[in-house]
PDB file of C-alpha atoms and ligand atoms in Angstrom:
ATOM      1  CA  MET A 529     118.839  87.554 162.031  1.00 90.00           C
ATOM      2  CA  MET A 530     117.410  87.086 158.581  1.00 96.00           C
ATOM      3  CA  ASN A 531     120.034  87.517 155.838  1.00 97.00           C
ATOM      4  CA  LEU A 532     118.811  89.862 153.174  1.00 97.00           C
ATOM      5  CA  LEU A 533     120.017  91.124 149.917  1.00 98.00           C
ATOM      6  CA  ILE A 534     118.822  94.439 148.453  1.00 98.00           C
ATOM      7  CA  LEU A 535     119.749  94.877 144.550  1.00 98.00           C
ATOM      8  CA  GLY A 536     120.315  98.989 145.108  1.00 96.00           C
ATOM      9  CA  GLY A 537     120.748 101.976 142.946  1.00 94.00           C
ATOM     10  CA  THR A 538     117.769 104.127 143.924  1.00 94.00           C
ATOM     11  CA  THR A 539     116.816 106.474 146.742  1.00 93.00           C
ATOM     12  CA  GLU A 540     114.323 103.470 147.961  1.00 95.00           C
ATOM     13  CA  ALA A 541     117.115 101.162 148.308  1.00 96.00           C
ATOM     14  CA  SER A 542     119.193 103.750 150.118  1.00 94.00           C
ATOM     15  CA  GLU A 543     116.321 104.695 152.457  1.00 95.00           C
ATOM     16  CA  LEU A 544     115.804 101.001 153.209  1.00 96.00           C
ATOM     17  CA  GLY A 545     119.497 100.251 153.568  1.00 96.00           C
ATOM     18  CA  ARG A 546     119.525 103.219 156.619  1.00 95.00           C
ATOM     19  CA  ALA A 547     116.442 101.837 158.429  1.00 96.00           C
ATOM     20  CA  LEU A 548     117.544  98.311 158.474  1.00 97.00           C
ATOM     21  CA  SER A 549     121.060  99.324 159.582  1.00 95.00           C
ATOM     22  CA  SER A 550     120.073  99.336 163.356  1.00 94.00           C
ATOM     23  CA  ASP A 551     117.472  96.541 162.945  1.00 96.00           C
ATOM     24  CA  ARG A 552     118.662  93.748 164.575  1.00 95.00           C
ATOM     25  CA  ARG A 553     116.252  91.102 162.929  1.00 96.00           C
ATOM     26  CA  PHE A 554     117.879  91.654 159.568  1.00 96.00           C
ATOM     27  CA  ALA A 555     121.506  91.266 158.353  1.00 97.00           C
ATOM     28  CA  ALA A 556     121.153  93.352 155.457  1.00 98.00           C
ATOM     29  CA  THR A 557     123.695  93.791 152.347  1.00 98.00           C
ATOM     30  CA  MET A 558     123.234  96.085 149.606  1.00 97.00           C
ATOM     31  CA  SER A 559     124.509  95.150 145.902  1.00 98.00           C
ATOM     32  CA  LEU A 560     125.554  98.248 143.680  1.00 96.00           C
ATOM     33  CA  ALA A 561     125.833  97.677 140.006  1.00 96.00           C
ATOM     34  CA  GLY A 562     129.301  99.966 140.132  1.00 92.00           C
ATOM     35  CA  ARG A 563     127.894 102.474 137.239  1.00 90.00           C
ATOM     36  CA  THR A 564     128.691 105.832 139.165  1.00 88.00           C
ATOM     37  CA  ARG A 565     132.185 106.911 140.203  1.00 85.00           C
ATOM     38  CA  ARG A 566     131.317 108.100 143.710  1.00 83.00           C
ATOM     39  CA  PRO A 567     128.020 106.048 144.672  1.00 83.00           C
ATOM     40  CA  GLN A 568     126.093 106.684 147.703  1.00 80.00           C
ATOM     41  CA  ILE A 569     127.527 103.918 150.211  1.00 80.00           C
ATOM     42  CA  PRO A 570     124.512 103.206 152.706  1.00 81.00           C
ATOM     43  CA  ALA A 571     125.199 102.436 156.198  1.00 84.00           C
ATOM     44  CA  ILE A 572     125.042  98.536 155.778  1.00 95.00           C
ATOM     45  CA  PRO A 573     127.602  96.001 154.478  1.00 96.00           C
ATOM     46  CA  THR A 574     127.913  96.708 150.368  1.00 96.00           C
ATOM     47  CA  ARG A 575     129.059  94.852 147.816  1.00 96.00           C
ATOM     48  CA  ILE A 576     129.438  96.417 143.930  1.00 95.00           C
ATOM     49  CA  GLY A 577     129.712  94.441 140.415  1.00 97.00           C
ATOM     50  CA  GLY A 578     127.427  92.292 138.739  1.00 98.00           C
ATOM     51  CA  PHE A 579     127.008  88.457 139.781  1.00 98.00           C
ATOM     52  CA  GLY A 580     127.609  87.077 136.441  1.00 98.00           C
ATOM     53  CA  GLY A 581     123.920  86.426 135.250  1.00 98.00           C
ATOM     54  CA  VAL A 582     121.017  84.359 137.146  1.00 98.00           C
ATOM     55  CA  GLU A 583     123.775  81.871 137.807  1.00 98.00           C
ATOM     56  CA  GLY A 584     125.822  83.973 139.647  1.00 98.00           C
ATOM     57  CA  LEU A 585     123.029  85.637 141.624  1.00 98.00           C
ATOM     58  CA  VAL A 586     121.609  82.120 142.553  1.00 98.00           C
ATOM     59  CA  ARG A 587     125.193  81.285 143.682  1.00 98.00           C
ATOM     60  CA  HIS A 588     125.454  84.506 145.726  1.00 98.00           C
ATOM     61  CA  LEU A 589     122.354  83.800 147.457  1.00 98.00           C
ATOM     62  CA  THR A 590     123.171  80.226 148.328  1.00 97.00           C
ATOM     63  CA  GLN A 591     126.803  81.278 149.572  1.00 97.00           C
ATOM     64  CA  ASN A 592     125.773  83.916 151.837  1.00 98.00           C
ATOM     65  CA  ARG A 593     122.500  81.878 153.167  1.00 97.00           C
ATOM     66  CA  ILE A 594     120.293  84.731 152.102  1.00 98.00           C
ATOM     67  CA  ALA A 595     116.652  84.073 153.166  1.00 96.00           C
ATOM     68  CA  LEU A 596     115.023  87.217 151.281  1.00 97.00           C
ATOM     69  CA  LEU A 597     115.882  89.005 148.067  1.00 98.00           C
ATOM     70  CA  ILE A 598     114.619  92.770 147.497  1.00 98.00           C
ATOM     71  CA  ASP A 599     114.827  94.249 144.280  1.00 98.00           C
ATOM     72  CA  ALA A 600     114.866  97.847 144.886  1.00 98.00           C
ATOM     73  CA  THR A 601     116.484  98.590 141.496  1.00 97.00           C
ATOM     74  CA  HIS A 602     115.465 101.602 139.074  1.00 96.00           C
ATOM     75  CA  PRO A 603     112.423 100.924 137.022  1.00 96.00           C
ATOM     76  CA  PHE A 604     114.624 100.643 133.464  1.00 96.00           C
ATOM     77  CA  ALA A 605     117.417  98.588 135.232  1.00 96.00           C
ATOM     78  CA  THR A 606     115.146  95.560 133.257  1.00 95.00           C
ATOM     79  CA  GLN A 607     118.131  93.282 133.163  1.00 97.00           C
ATOM     80  CA  MET A 608     119.053  93.000 136.662  1.00 98.00           C
ATOM     81  CA  SER A 609     114.943  92.754 137.548  1.00 97.00           C
ATOM     82  CA  ALA A 610     114.616  89.997 135.200  1.00 96.00           C
ATOM     83  CA  ASN A 611     117.449  88.230 136.663  1.00 97.00           C
ATOM     84  CA  ALA A 612     116.000  88.645 140.373  1.00 97.00           C
ATOM     85  CA  ARG A 613     112.779  87.211 139.042  1.00 96.00           C
ATOM     86  CA  ALA A 614     114.682  84.277 137.439  1.00 96.00           C
ATOM     87  CA  ALA A 615     117.308  83.590 140.242  1.00 97.00           C
ATOM     88  CA  ALA A 616     114.088  84.015 143.096  1.00 96.00           C
ATOM     89  CA  ARG A 617     112.037  81.367 140.955  1.00 94.00           C
ATOM     90  CA  VAL A 618     114.940  78.747 141.083  1.00 94.00           C
ATOM     91  CA  SER A 619     115.879  78.902 144.246  1.00 94.00           C
ATOM     92  CA  GLY A 620     112.384  79.446 145.943  1.00 93.00           C
ATOM     93  CA  MET A 621     113.207  82.601 147.331  1.00 93.00           C
ATOM     94  CA  PRO A 622     110.741  85.122 148.405  1.00 95.00           C
ATOM     95  CA  LEU A 623     111.376  88.169 146.428  1.00 96.00           C
ATOM     96  CA  LEU A 624     109.681  91.692 146.893  1.00 97.00           C
ATOM     97  CA  THR A 625     109.954  94.694 144.191  1.00 97.00           C
ATOM     98  CA  VAL A 626     110.255  98.155 145.450  1.00 97.00           C
ATOM     99  CA  LEU A 627     109.048 100.143 142.429  1.00 96.00           C
ATOM    100  CA  ARG A 628     108.192 103.682 142.751  1.00 95.00           C
ATOM    101  CA  PRO A 629     104.989 104.823 141.079  1.00 96.00           C
ATOM    102  CA  ALA A 630     105.332 106.237 137.569  1.00 97.00           C
ATOM    103  CA  TRP A 631     104.995 110.345 137.275  1.00 98.00           C
ATOM    104  CA  GLN A 632     101.274 110.808 135.767  1.00 98.00           C
ATOM    105  CA  PRO A 633     100.686 113.803 133.275  1.00 97.00           C
ATOM    106  CA  VAL A 634      98.633 116.734 134.950  1.00 97.00           C
ATOM    107  CA  ASP A 635      96.665 119.756 133.151  1.00 97.00           C
ATOM    108  CA  GLY A 636      99.187 121.442 131.556  1.00 97.00           C
ATOM    109  CA  ASP A 637     101.615 118.922 131.025  1.00 98.00           C
ATOM    110  CA  HIS A 638     102.325 118.183 127.219  1.00 98.00           C
ATOM    111  CA  TRP A 639     103.885 114.881 127.096  1.00 98.00           C
ATOM    112  CA  ILE A 640     104.857 113.071 123.795  1.00 98.00           C
ATOM    113  CA  LEU A 641     105.064 109.095 125.181  1.00 98.00           C
ATOM    114  CA  VAL A 642     107.639 107.037 123.251  1.00 98.00           C
ATOM    115  CA  ASP A 643     108.756 103.455 123.857  1.00 97.00           C
ATOM    116  CA  SER A 644     112.258 103.857 123.342  1.00 97.00           C
ATOM    117  CA  MET A 645     115.325 106.174 122.909  1.00 97.00           C
ATOM    118  CA  PRO A 646     115.557 106.000 119.089  1.00 98.00           C
ATOM    119  CA  ALA A 647     111.658 106.855 119.177  1.00 98.00           C
ATOM    120  CA  ALA A 648     112.550 109.722 121.496  1.00 98.00           C
ATOM    121  CA  SER A 649     115.243 110.923 119.210  1.00 98.00           C
ATOM    122  CA  GLU A 650     112.773 110.608 116.088  1.00 98.00           C
ATOM    123  CA  ALA A 651     110.406 112.742 118.283  1.00 98.00           C
ATOM    124  CA  LEU A 652     112.599 115.641 118.311  1.00 98.00           C
ATOM    125  CA  GLY A 653     112.255 116.258 114.472  1.00 97.00           C
ATOM    126  CA  VAL A 654     114.615 117.341 111.641  1.00 97.00           C
ATOM    127  CA  THR A 655     114.708 121.071 112.719  1.00 98.00           C
ATOM    128  CA  PRO A 656     117.456 121.699 114.759  1.00 98.00           C
ATOM    129  CA  ARG A 657     116.507 122.301 118.846  1.00 98.00           C
ATOM    130  CA  THR A 658     118.208 122.923 121.841  1.00 98.00           C
ATOM    131  CA  VAL A 659     117.070 119.873 124.103  1.00 98.00           C
ATOM    132  CA  LEU A 660     117.690 118.816 128.106  1.00 98.00           C
ATOM    133  CA  LEU A 661     118.537 115.044 127.893  1.00 98.00           C
ATOM    134  CA  THR A 662     118.189 113.553 131.675  1.00 98.00           C
ATOM    135  CA  ILE A 663     118.479 109.922 130.220  1.00 97.00           C
ATOM    136  CA  GLY A 664     121.540 109.016 132.229  1.00 93.00           C
ATOM    137  CA  GLN A 665     124.753 107.759 130.333  1.00 90.00           C
ATOM    138  CA  LYS A 666     123.563 105.019 128.262  1.00 89.00           C
ATOM    139  CA  ASP A 667     121.385 105.233 125.337  1.00 94.00           C
ATOM    140  CA  LEU A 668     122.937 108.053 123.909  1.00 97.00           C
ATOM    141  CA  ALA A 669     123.719 106.760 120.166  1.00 97.00           C
ATOM    142  CA  PRO A 670     120.169 107.716 119.237  1.00 98.00           C
ATOM    143  CA  PHE A 671     120.979 111.300 119.800  1.00 98.00           C
ATOM    144  CA  ALA A 672     124.541 110.980 118.470  1.00 97.00           C
ATOM    145  CA  ALA A 673     122.941 109.942 115.512  1.00 97.00           C
ATOM    146  CA  ALA A 674     120.787 113.602 115.348  1.00 98.00           C
ATOM    147  CA  PRO A 675     123.490 115.919 115.533  1.00 98.00           C
ATOM    148  CA  GLN A 676     121.616 118.708 114.222  1.00 98.00           C
ATOM    149  CA  HIS A 677     120.308 119.260 117.699  1.00 98.00           C
ATOM    150  CA  ARG A 678     122.201 121.129 120.389  1.00 98.00           C
ATOM    151  CA  TYR A 679     121.969 119.058 123.448  1.00 98.00           C
ATOM    152  CA  VAL A 680     122.068 119.930 127.417  1.00 98.00           C
ATOM    153  CA  LEU A 681     123.274 116.464 128.878  1.00 98.00           C
ATOM    154  CA  ARG A 682     122.511 116.189 133.036  1.00 98.00           C
ATOM    155  CA  SER A 683     124.111 112.938 134.583  1.00 95.00           C
ATOM    156  CA  VAL A 684     125.390 111.804 137.888  1.00 93.00           C
ATOM    157  CA  ASP A 685     128.693 111.416 135.909  1.00 93.00           C
ATOM    158  CA  PRO A 686     129.868 112.580 132.524  1.00 93.00           C
ATOM    159  CA  PRO A 687     129.300 110.049 129.962  1.00 95.00           C
ATOM    160  CA  PRO A 688     132.621 108.786 127.885  1.00 94.00           C
ATOM    161  CA  PRO A 689     133.620 111.817 125.502  1.00 95.00           C
ATOM    162  CA  GLU A 690     133.147 109.097 122.295  1.00 96.00           C
ATOM    163  CA  ALA A 691     129.296 108.627 123.452  1.00 96.00           C
ATOM    164  CA  LEU A 692     128.472 111.962 123.150  1.00 97.00           C
ATOM    165  CA  PRO A 693     126.385 113.957 120.242  1.00 97.00           C
ATOM    166  CA  PRO A 694     128.634 116.850 118.757  1.00 96.00           C
ATOM    167  CA  LEU A 695     126.896 120.086 120.100  1.00 98.00           C
ATOM    168  CA  VAL A 696     126.630 119.144 123.872  1.00 98.00           C
ATOM    169  CA  THR A 697     127.075 120.804 127.350  1.00 98.00           C
ATOM    170  CA  VAL A 698     127.486 118.090 129.896  1.00 97.00           C
ATOM    171  CA  ILE A 699     126.095 118.904 133.373  1.00 97.00           C
ATOM    172  CA  SER A 700     127.314 116.248 136.177  1.00 95.00           C
ATOM    173  CA  ALA A 701     124.556 116.995 139.011  1.00 95.00           C
ATOM    174  CA  ARG A 702     122.919 114.541 141.449  1.00 92.00           C
ATOM    175  CA  GLY A 703     119.103 115.218 142.438  1.00 92.00           C
ATOM    176  CA  PRO A 704     117.277 115.786 144.284  1.00 94.00           C
ATOM    177  CA  PHE A 705     116.667 119.398 142.023  1.00 97.00           C
ATOM    178  CA  ARG A 706     114.203 122.080 143.124  1.00 97.00           C
ATOM    179  CA  LEU A 707     112.059 123.712 141.248  1.00 98.00           C
ATOM    180  CA  ASP A 708     113.669 127.094 140.746  1.00 98.00           C
ATOM    181  CA  GLU A 709     117.250 125.147 140.014  1.00 98.00           C
ATOM    182  CA  GLU A 710     115.099 123.456 136.882  1.00 98.00           C
ATOM    183  CA  LEU A 711     113.551 126.417 135.865  1.00 98.00           C
ATOM    184  CA  ARG A 712     117.002 128.365 135.579  1.00 98.00           C
ATOM    185  CA  LEU A 713     118.272 125.272 133.730  1.00 98.00           C
ATOM    186  CA  LEU A 714     115.991 125.155 131.240  1.00 98.00           C
ATOM    187  CA  ARG A 715     115.576 129.252 130.662  1.00 98.00           C
ATOM    188  CA  ASP A 716     119.827 129.838 130.870  1.00 98.00           C
ATOM    189  CA  HIS A 717     120.162 127.289 128.025  1.00 98.00           C
ATOM    190  CA  GLY A 718     116.998 128.244 125.735  1.00 98.00           C
ATOM    191  CA  ILE A 719     115.674 124.474 126.183  1.00 98.00           C
ATOM    192  CA  GLU A 720     112.922 123.928 123.631  1.00 98.00           C
ATOM    193  CA  LEU A 721     112.224 120.201 124.699  1.00 98.00           C
ATOM    194  CA  VAL A 722     113.197 118.042 127.468  1.00 98.00           C
ATOM    195  CA  VAL A 723     113.539 114.317 127.025  1.00 98.00           C
ATOM    196  CA  THR A 724     113.517 111.755 129.859  1.00 98.00           C
ATOM    197  CA  LYS A 725     112.526 108.391 131.215  1.00 98.00           C
ATOM    198  CA  ASN A 726     109.505 107.989 133.471  1.00 98.00           C
ATOM    199  CA  SER A 727     111.503 107.411 136.296  1.00 97.00           C
ATOM    200  CA  GLY A 728     108.875 108.409 139.055  1.00 97.00           C
ATOM    201  CA  GLY A 729     109.600 109.445 142.507  1.00 94.00           C
ATOM    202  CA  SER A 730     109.744 113.330 143.541  1.00 92.00           C
ATOM    203  CA  ALA A 731     113.835 113.726 143.425  1.00 91.00           C
ATOM    204  CA  THR A 732     114.003 114.414 139.559  1.00 94.00           C
ATOM    205  CA  GLN A 733     110.391 115.410 139.193  1.00 97.00           C
ATOM    206  CA  ALA A 734     110.802 119.436 139.514  1.00 98.00           C
ATOM    207  CA  LYS A 735     111.866 119.368 135.760  1.00 98.00           C
ATOM    208  CA  LEU A 736     108.425 118.239 134.659  1.00 98.00           C
ATOM    209  CA  ALA A 737     106.755 121.180 136.817  1.00 98.00           C
ATOM    210  CA  ALA A 738     109.250 123.409 134.900  1.00 98.00           C
ATOM    211  CA  ALA A 739     108.742 122.229 132.003  1.00 98.00           C
ATOM    212  CA  ARG A 740     105.132 122.856 132.421  1.00 98.00           C
ATOM    213  CA  ALA A 741     105.472 126.532 133.655  1.00 98.00           C
ATOM    214  CA  LEU A 742     107.446 127.013 130.381  1.00 98.00           C
ATOM    215  CA  GLY A 743     104.944 125.306 127.995  1.00 98.00           C
ATOM    216  CA  LEU A 744     107.568 123.028 126.866  1.00 98.00           C
ATOM    217  CA  PRO A 745     107.143 119.411 125.616  1.00 98.00           C
ATOM    218  CA  VAL A 746     108.477 116.540 126.969  1.00 98.00           C
ATOM    219  CA  ILE A 747     109.285 113.709 125.584  1.00 98.00           C
ATOM    220  CA  MET A 748     108.526 110.870 127.955  1.00 98.00           C
ATOM    221  CA  LEU A 749     110.124 107.199 127.992  1.00 98.00           C
ATOM    222  CA  ARG A 750     107.296 105.082 128.919  1.00 98.00           C
ATOM    223  CA  ARG A 751     108.190 102.106 131.630  1.00 97.00           C
ATOM    224  CA  PRO A 752     109.331  98.839 129.995  1.00 94.00           C
ATOM    225  CA  LEU A 753     106.453  96.244 130.476  1.00 90.00           C
ATOM    226  CA  VAL A 754     107.315  93.059 132.642  1.00 86.00           C
ATOM    227  CA  PRO A 755     105.572  89.853 131.007  1.00 82.00           C
ATOM    228  CA  THR A 756     102.428  88.542 133.717  1.00 81.00           C
ATOM    229  CA  ASP A 757     104.181  85.408 133.930  1.00 80.00           C
ATOM    230  CA  GLU A 758     107.004  86.657 135.286  1.00 82.00           C
ATOM    231  CA  THR A 759     105.598  88.574 138.000  1.00 81.00           C
ATOM    232  CA  ILE A 760     103.861  85.707 139.718  1.00 81.00           C
ATOM    233  CA  GLY A 761     105.000  84.711 143.007  1.00 80.00           C
ATOM    234  CA  CYS A 762     106.789  87.814 143.332  1.00 88.00           C
ATOM    235  CA  GLU A 763     105.240  90.807 145.623  1.00 94.00           C
ATOM    236  CA  THR A 764     105.459  94.689 144.524  1.00 95.00           C
ATOM    237  CA  VAL A 765     105.351  97.533 146.463  1.00 97.00           C
ATOM    238  CA  GLY A 766     105.960 101.103 145.945  1.00 96.00           C
ATOM    239  CA  THR A 767     108.189 102.594 149.254  1.00 97.00           C
ATOM    240  CA  ALA A 768     110.729 101.886 151.349  1.00 97.00           C
ATOM    241  CA  ALA A 769     108.167 102.012 154.392  1.00 97.00           C
ATOM    242  CA  GLU A 770     106.049  99.273 152.665  1.00 98.00           C
ATOM    243  CA  ALA A 771     109.003  97.206 152.128  1.00 98.00           C
ATOM    244  CA  LEU A 772     109.691  97.497 155.974  1.00 98.00           C
ATOM    245  CA  ALA A 773     106.288  95.983 156.605  1.00 98.00           C
ATOM    246  CA  TRP A 774     106.952  93.232 154.279  1.00 97.00           C
ATOM    247  CA  LEU A 775     110.157  92.410 156.114  1.00 97.00           C
ATOM    248  CA  ALA A 776     108.244  92.662 159.458  1.00 96.00           C
ATOM    249  CA  ARG A 777     105.457  90.243 158.155  1.00 96.00           C
ATOM    250  CA  ARG A 778     108.155  87.929 156.790  1.00 94.00           C
ATOM    251  CA  HIS A 779     110.240  87.723 160.080  1.00 94.00           C
ATOM    252  CA  ALA A 780     107.117  87.538 162.436  1.00 94.00           C
ATOM    253  CA  ALA A 781     106.077  84.278 160.052  1.00 91.00           C
ATOM    254  CA  SER A 782     109.662  83.012 160.063  1.00 87.00           C
ATOM    255  CA  PRO A 783     110.438  79.836 162.365  1.00 81.00           C
ATOM    256  CA  ARG A 784     112.393  82.007 164.591  1.00 65.00           C
ATOM    257  CA  GLY A 785     110.301  85.206 164.342  1.00 56.00           C
ATOM    258  CA  GLU A 786     108.860  87.070 167.199  1.00 47.00           C
TER     259      GLU A 786
HETATM  260  P1  LIG B1437     120.469  96.505 134.005  1.00 56.31           P
HETATM  261  O1  LIG B1437     120.863  96.970 132.562  1.00 56.31           O
HETATM  262  O2  LIG B1437     119.062  95.886 134.477  1.00 56.31           O
HETATM  263  O3  LIG B1437     121.661  95.423 134.520  1.00 56.31           O
HETATM  264  C1  LIG B1437     123.080  94.877 133.602  1.00 56.31           C
HETATM  265  C2  LIG B1437     123.551  94.176 134.686  1.00 56.31           C
HETATM  266  O4  LIG B1437     124.337  94.961 135.699  1.00 56.31           O
HETATM  267  C3  LIG B1437     122.827  93.048 135.334  1.00 56.31           C
HETATM  268  O5  LIG B1437     122.637  92.155 134.427  1.00 56.31           O
HETATM  269  C4  LIG B1437     123.684  92.981 136.434  1.00 56.31           C
HETATM  270  O6  LIG B1437     125.155  92.039 136.098  1.00 56.31           O
HETATM  271  C5  LIG B1437     124.342  94.757 136.857  1.00 56.31           C
HETATM  272  N1  LIG B1437     123.644  95.192 137.650  1.00 56.31           N
HETATM  273  C6  LIG B1437     122.546  95.832 137.948  1.00 56.31           C
HETATM  274  N2  LIG B1437     122.363  96.409 138.762  1.00 56.31           N
HETATM  275  C7  LIG B1437     123.085  95.751 139.518  1.00 56.31           C
HETATM  276  C8  LIG B1437     122.989  96.030 141.149  1.00 56.31           C
HETATM  277  N3  LIG B1437     122.110  96.471 142.097  1.00 56.31           N
HETATM  278  N4  LIG B1437     123.651  95.048 141.882  1.00 56.31           N
HETATM  279  C9  LIG B1437     125.089  94.143 141.203  1.00 56.31           C
HETATM  280  N5  LIG B1437     125.099  94.059 139.695  1.00 56.31           N
HETATM  281  C10 LIG B1437     124.070  94.950 139.178  1.00 56.31           C
HETATM  282  O7  LIG B1437     120.970  97.933 134.911  1.00 56.31           O
HETATM  283  P2  LIG B1437     121.234  99.360 134.571  1.00 56.31           P
HETATM  284  O8  LIG B1437     120.045 100.086 134.123  1.00 56.31           O
HETATM  285  O9  LIG B1437     122.275  99.238 133.920  1.00 56.31           O
HETATM  286  O10 LIG B1437     121.082  99.860 136.033  1.00 56.31           O
HETATM  287  C11 LIG B1437     122.702  99.694 136.705  1.00 56.31           C
HETATM  288  C12 LIG B1437     122.354 100.515 138.360  1.00 56.31           C
HETATM  289  O11 LIG B1437     121.890 101.670 138.155  1.00 56.31           O
HETATM  290  C13 LIG B1437     121.380  99.518 139.369  1.00 56.31           C
HETATM  291  O12 LIG B1437     121.510  99.262 140.184  1.00 56.31           O
HETATM  292  C14 LIG B1437     119.820 100.421 138.894  1.00 56.31           C
HETATM  293  O13 LIG B1437     119.235 100.465 139.940  1.00 56.31           O
HETATM  294  C15 LIG B1437     121.004 101.899 138.704  1.00 56.31           C
HETATM  295  N6  LIG B1437     119.859 102.865 138.002  1.00 56.31           N
HETATM  296  C16 LIG B1437     119.407 103.034 136.827  1.00 56.31           C
HETATM  297  C17 LIG B1437     119.068 103.550 136.074  1.00 56.31           C
HETATM  298  C18 LIG B1437     118.650 103.532 134.331  1.00 56.31           C
HETATM  299  O14 LIG B1437     117.715 104.446 134.050  1.00 56.31           O
HETATM  300  N7  LIG B1437     118.538 102.432 134.174  1.00 56.31           N
HETATM  301  C19 LIG B1437     118.585 104.777 137.008  1.00 56.31           C
HETATM  302  C20 LIG B1437     119.508 105.234 138.057  1.00 56.31           C
HETATM  303  C21 LIG B1437     119.762 103.932 138.615  1.00 56.31           C
HETATM  304  P3  LIG B1437     125.109  90.504 136.088  1.00 56.31           P
HETATM  305  O15 LIG B1437     124.037  90.195 134.753  1.00 56.31           O
HETATM  306  O16 LIG B1437     126.698  90.260 136.011  1.00 56.31           O
HETATM  307  O17 LIG B1437     124.578  90.032 137.615  1.00 56.31           O
END
């Protein structure tokens, strides 16, 4: 058996965990940051909490005799991904990144592309608007600093009250969301603008189709860029199925592989 560590927190990581739970070639462990109150625990051994930076991750890999590292964190989890790349370099460990493709605009979309949350907040303008925020719980400060707008904030867990803008309705919900649900949400709250990150994936994509159908602008946070030199030696795939194929190739090529 090959020991592998999956850095999780995404649908793809959970899919991978499910597929590996009955695969006798691998002993997989899932790692979660511990951000959500009721995480969806996969059917494989799971550890929760940070490692303590690159050094802590390298130590964890060594102590647990990990042979393969899979970074299946969210496209915006930049710190964890950077740590994974650094730890893989230091320890000479094969690293696979599972990065779901970004959403692309289609005919009828009106996206305003931004590179930061302060820029997203600025793009709302000075005139009071009703805004749907689907950006998670972090990074709310720029919106709290634009208190003229009325916000509807949807996240898995409610953010701490002190982080919230004054005029806010908080909706705690976990995807996947259907188009009819998203249309109802936008209509019922009189949403004029949507703010989101380009997370990609199908679970939360329906809001984009709903905004398109209602002719609403979407302020879209672009994905962070990864320095090219950091990606050398790391392979990237877009789906859990491709990650399984990569694992199968690695196992077959290992000294004790089939
Ligand atoms: P981040 O800013 O990149 O990571 C900050 C620190 O949290 C890391 O340095 C690490 O601490 C710890 N950490 C993050 N992911 C971890 C994991 N899977 N296992 C163990 N420790 C982890 O990450 P984030 O943006 O806060 O995201 C946290 C988690 O939520 C990730 O697992 C991500 O996949 C998931 N998520 C994030 C987003 C998003 O928009 N950012 C959306 C959905 C889900 P140490 O340095 O101490 O190791």
